[in-house]
PDB file of C-alpha atoms in Angstrom:
ATOM      1  CA  MET A 238      50.126  92.796  96.806  1.00 94.00           C
ATOM      2  CA  TYR A 239      51.795  90.595  99.381  1.00 94.00           C
ATOM      3  CA  ILE A 240      55.274  90.758 100.401  1.00 94.00           C
ATOM      4  CA  GLY A 241      55.943  87.372  98.196  1.00 94.00           C
ATOM      5  CA  LYS A 242      55.109  89.288  95.267  1.00 96.00           C
ATOM      6  CA  ALA A 243      56.712  92.410  96.067  1.00 95.00           C
ATOM      7  CA  ALA A 244      59.798  90.510  96.850  1.00 96.00           C
ATOM      8  CA  GLN A 245      59.443  88.833  93.342  1.00 96.00           C
ATOM      9  CA  LEU A 246      58.760  92.063  91.208  1.00 96.00           C
ATOM     10  CA  SER A 247      61.580  93.929  92.802  1.00 95.00           C
ATOM     11  CA  GLY A 248      64.317  91.385  92.605  1.00 95.00           C
ATOM     12  CA  THR A 249      64.766  91.327  96.720  1.00 95.00           C
ATOM     13  CA  THR A 250      63.759  88.802  99.466  1.00 96.00           C
ATOM     14  CA  VAL A 251      61.313  88.816 102.001  1.00 96.00           C
ATOM     15  CA  LYS A 252      63.819  88.879 104.620  1.00 96.00           C
ATOM     16  CA  SER A 253      65.532  91.991 102.810  1.00 96.00           C
ATOM     17  CA  ILE A 254      62.262  94.131 102.887  1.00 96.00           C
ATOM     18  CA  ARG A 255      61.316  93.308 106.264  1.00 94.00           C
ATOM     19  CA  HIS A 256      65.051  94.498 107.204  1.00 95.00           C
ATOM     20  CA  TYR A 257      64.163  97.525 105.405  1.00 94.00           C
ATOM     21  CA  GLU A 258      60.938  98.341 107.159  1.00 92.00           C
ATOM     22  CA  GLU A 259      62.677  97.674 110.680  1.00 92.00           C
ATOM     23  CA  ILE A 260      65.937 100.419 109.846  1.00 92.00           C
ATOM     24  CA  GLY A 261      63.517 102.757 108.018  1.00 88.00           C
ATOM     25  CA  LEU A 262      64.283 102.574 104.223  1.00 91.00           C
ATOM     26  CA  LEU A 263      60.513 101.589 103.499  1.00 91.00           C
ATOM     27  CA  PRO A 264      57.465 102.851 104.987  1.00 87.00           C
ATOM     28  CA  GLU A 265      55.577 100.428 106.873  1.00 85.00           C
ATOM     29  CA  PRO A 266      52.827  99.127 104.545  1.00 89.00           C
ATOM     30  CA  LYS A 267      48.963  99.008 105.155  1.00 90.00           C
ATOM     31  CA  ARG A 268      47.749  95.616 106.510  1.00 91.00           C
ATOM     32  CA  GLU A 269      44.897  93.661 105.789  1.00 91.00           C
ATOM     33  CA  GLY A 270      44.661  91.763 108.724  1.00 91.00           C
ATOM     34  CA  LYS A 271      47.831  90.081 109.535  1.00 90.00           C
ATOM     35  CA  TYR A 272      49.009  90.454 106.099  1.00 91.00           C
ATOM     36  CA  ARG A 273      51.127  93.384 104.732  1.00 91.00           C
ATOM     37  CA  ILE A 274      49.701  94.690 101.658  1.00 94.00           C
ATOM     38  CA  TYR A 275      52.092  96.641  99.192  1.00 94.00           C
ATOM     39  CA  SER A 276      51.760  99.058  96.686  1.00 91.00           C
ATOM     40  CA  GLN A 277      53.388  99.484  93.187  1.00 92.00           C
ATOM     41  CA  GLN A 278      55.367 102.435  94.423  1.00 91.00           C
ATOM     42  CA  SER A 279      56.810 100.200  97.010  1.00 92.00           C
ATOM     43  CA  VAL A 280      58.068  97.856  94.607  1.00 94.00           C
ATOM     44  CA  GLU A 281      59.710 101.096  92.509  1.00 93.00           C
ATOM     45  CA  VAL A 282      61.274 101.879  96.015  1.00 94.00           C
ATOM     46  CA  LEU A 283      62.161  98.292  96.578  1.00 96.00           C
ATOM     47  CA  THR A 284      64.018  98.090  93.078  1.00 95.00           C
ATOM     48  CA  PHE A 285      65.770 101.672  93.743  1.00 94.00           C
ATOM     49  CA  ILE A 286      67.292 100.226  96.877  1.00 96.00           C
ATOM     50  CA  LYS A 287      68.629  96.842  95.282  1.00 96.00           C
ATOM     51  CA  CYS A 288      69.979  99.183  92.077  1.00 95.00           C
ATOM     52  CA  ALA A 289      71.423 101.625  94.397  1.00 95.00           C
ATOM     53  CA  GLN A 290      73.114  98.793  96.337  1.00 95.00           C
ATOM     54  CA  GLN A 291      74.472  97.131  93.267  1.00 95.00           C
ATOM     55  CA  LEU A 292      76.218 100.485  92.304  1.00 94.00           C
ATOM     56  CA  GLY A 293      77.874 100.528  95.698  1.00 93.00           C
ATOM     57  CA  PHE A 294      75.452 102.270  97.862  1.00 95.00           C
ATOM     58  CA  LYS A 295      75.672 101.389 101.394  1.00 95.00           C
ATOM     59  CA  LEU A 296      72.285 100.965 103.637  1.00 95.00           C
ATOM     60  CA  LYS A 297      73.550 103.874 105.967  1.00 94.00           C
ATOM     61  CA  GLU A 298      73.735 106.147 102.795  1.00 94.00           C
ATOM     62  CA  LEU A 299      70.275 105.160 101.500  1.00 95.00           C
ATOM     63  CA  GLN A 300      68.700 105.911 104.989  1.00 92.00           C
ATOM     64  CA  VAL A 301      69.890 109.310 104.403  1.00 91.00           C
ATOM     65  CA  ILE A 302      68.074 109.515 100.917  1.00 91.00           C
ATOM     66  CA  LEU A 303      65.078 108.004 102.278  1.00 90.00           C
ATOM     67  CA  ASN A 304      64.837 109.152 105.640  1.00 84.00           C
ATOM     68  CA  ASN A 305      61.519 111.338 105.718  1.00 79.00           C
ATOM     69  CA  TYR A 306      60.108 109.393 102.747  1.00 81.00           C
ATOM     70  CA  ARG A 307      56.768 108.038 104.180  1.00 82.00           C
ATOM     71  CA  GLY A 308      55.223 106.657 100.951  1.00 76.00           C
ATOM     72  CA  ASP A 309      54.353 109.830  99.289  1.00 79.00           C
ATOM     73  CA  GLU A 310      56.770 111.761  96.619  1.00 83.00           C
ATOM     74  CA  PHE A 311      59.881 109.965  96.321  1.00 87.00           C
ATOM     75  CA  PRO A 312      63.125 112.079  97.033  1.00 88.00           C
ATOM     76  CA  TRP A 313      64.578 112.351  93.569  1.00 90.00           C
ATOM     77  CA  ASP A 314      66.602 115.477  94.651  1.00 90.00           C
ATOM     78  CA  MET A 315      68.058 113.949  97.629  1.00 90.00           C
ATOM     79  CA  ALA A 316      69.012 110.904  95.013  1.00 93.00           C
ATOM     80  CA  GLN A 317      70.629 113.122  92.618  1.00 94.00           C
ATOM     81  CA  ARG A 318      72.690 114.603  95.333  1.00 93.00           C
ATOM     82  CA  ALA A 319      73.691 111.224  96.702  1.00 94.00           C
ATOM     83  CA  ILE A 320      74.609 110.064  93.146  1.00 95.00           C
ATOM     84  CA  ALA A 321      76.790 113.057  92.391  1.00 96.00           C
ATOM     85  CA  GLU A 322      78.571 112.826  95.534  1.00 95.00           C
ATOM     86  CA  LYS A 323      79.039 108.996  94.908  1.00 95.00           C
ATOM     87  CA  LYS A 324      80.325 109.618  91.774  1.00 96.00           C
ATOM     88  CA  ALA A 325      82.884 112.382  92.975  1.00 97.00           C
ATOM     89  CA  GLU A 326      84.103 109.896  95.628  1.00 95.00           C
ATOM     90  CA  LEU A 327      84.454 107.458  92.660  1.00 95.00           C
ATOM     91  CA  VAL A 328      86.496 109.848  90.924  1.00 97.00           C
ATOM     92  CA  SER A 329      89.023 110.638  93.959  1.00 96.00           C
ATOM     93  CA  GLN A 330      89.374 106.765  94.411  1.00 96.00           C
ATOM     94  CA  ILE A 331      90.138 106.181  91.226  1.00 97.00           C
ATOM     95  CA  GLY A 332      92.883 109.068  90.985  1.00 96.00           C
ATOM     96  CA  ASP A 333      93.938 107.616  94.389  1.00 96.00           C
ATOM     97  CA  LEU A 334      94.315 103.810  92.476  1.00 97.00           C
ATOM     98  CA  GLN A 335      96.169 105.535  89.496  1.00 97.00           C
ATOM     99  CA  GLN A 336      98.630 106.637  91.597  1.00 96.00           C
ATOM    100  CA  LEU A 337      98.990 103.447  93.481  1.00 95.00           C
ATOM    101  CA  HIS A 338      99.336 101.731  90.205  1.00 96.00           C
ATOM    102  CA  ASP A 339     102.007 104.176  88.784  1.00 95.00           C
ATOM    103  CA  GLY A 340     103.955 103.640  92.298  1.00 93.00           C
ATOM    104  CA  LEU A 341     103.705 100.001  91.598  1.00 93.00           C
ATOM    105  CA  GLU A 342     104.942 100.535  87.948  1.00 93.00           C
ATOM    106  CA  ALA A 343     107.966 102.429  89.284  1.00 92.00           C
ATOM    107  CA  PHE A 344     108.697  99.981  92.151  1.00 92.00           C
ATOM    108  CA  GLU A 345     108.669  97.028  89.628  1.00 89.00           C
ATOM    109  CA  ASN A 346     110.798  98.978  87.160  1.00 88.00           C
ATOM    110  CA  ASN A 347     113.491 100.105  89.948  1.00 89.00           C
ATOM    111  CA  LEU A 348     113.246  96.458  91.446  1.00 87.00           C
ATOM    112  CA  ASN A 349     114.138  94.895  87.998  1.00 80.00           C
ATOM    113  CA  ASP A 350     116.827  97.283  87.542  1.00 80.00           C
ATOM    114  CA  ALA A 351     118.247  96.671  90.924  1.00 78.00           C
ATOM    115  CA  ARG A 352     117.971  92.609  90.188  1.00 76.00           C
ATOM    116  CA  GLN A 353     120.176  93.168  86.762  1.00 77.00           C
ATOM    117  CA  GLU A 354     122.351  95.482  88.515  1.00 74.00           C
ATOM    118  CA  CYS A 355     123.191  92.903  91.458  1.00 74.00           C
ATOM    119  CA  GLN A 356     123.471  89.925  88.780  1.00 71.00           C
ATOM    120  CA  PHE A 357     126.241  91.945  86.922  1.00 61.00           C
ATOM    121  CA  GLU A 358     127.980  92.739  90.203  1.00 60.00           C
ATOM    122  CA  ARG A 359     127.783  89.127  91.230  1.00 61.00           C
ATOM    123  CA  ILE A 360     129.207  87.646  88.078  1.00 62.00           C
ATOM    124  CA  ALA A 361     132.035  90.589  88.137  1.00 59.00           C
ATOM    125  CA  ARG A 362     132.975  89.535  91.660  1.00 64.00           C
ATOM    126  CA  TYR A 363     132.934  86.091  90.522  1.00 64.00           C
ATOM    127  CA  GLY A 364     135.362  86.777  87.957  1.00 63.00           C
ATOM    128  CA  GLU A 365     137.741  89.020  90.268  1.00 66.00           C
ATOM    129  CA  LYS A 366     138.009  85.850  92.726  1.00 67.00           C
ATOM    130  CA  ASN A 367     138.443  82.928  90.032  1.00 65.00           C
ATOM    131  CA  PRO A 368     140.458  84.730  87.219  1.00 63.00           C
ATOM    132  CA  GLY A 369     140.701  81.206  85.444  1.00 60.00           C
ATOM    133  CA  ASN A 370     137.151  80.426  85.581  1.00 58.00           C
ATOM    134  CA  THR A 371     134.532  81.537  82.838  1.00 54.00           C
ATOM    135  CA  LEU A 372     130.689  81.517  83.333  1.00 53.00           C
ATOM    136  CA  ASN A 373     128.657  79.935  80.372  1.00 50.00           C
TER     137      ASN A 373
END
């Protein structure tokens, strides 16, 4: 199939496919004259790349997975390791974000406490300076 059909089937663009070839994510396809001919396997790799990107993988990370891929057997073991590493990274980030959230909660509570405390002090000071006045 031609590049346009491969792009359509994989949900990518022609420009992306050419870029993936340039940076080594996708092996250079066979050619018929000046036309690139893509296989179903190429479409599957393109679909993998698109899905991986949607799940947070950067092209540099995908280059590590697909580094030695030349159109033969897909490196499923490398992909599996990369997924495990990405999941561990996310768990760590979730922990960090939870700590930030907890810190913000505590900060907000302290701020509210301080606001109420300051308000009472202001009211008390006003009453001391103006004994005849009452605040309504």
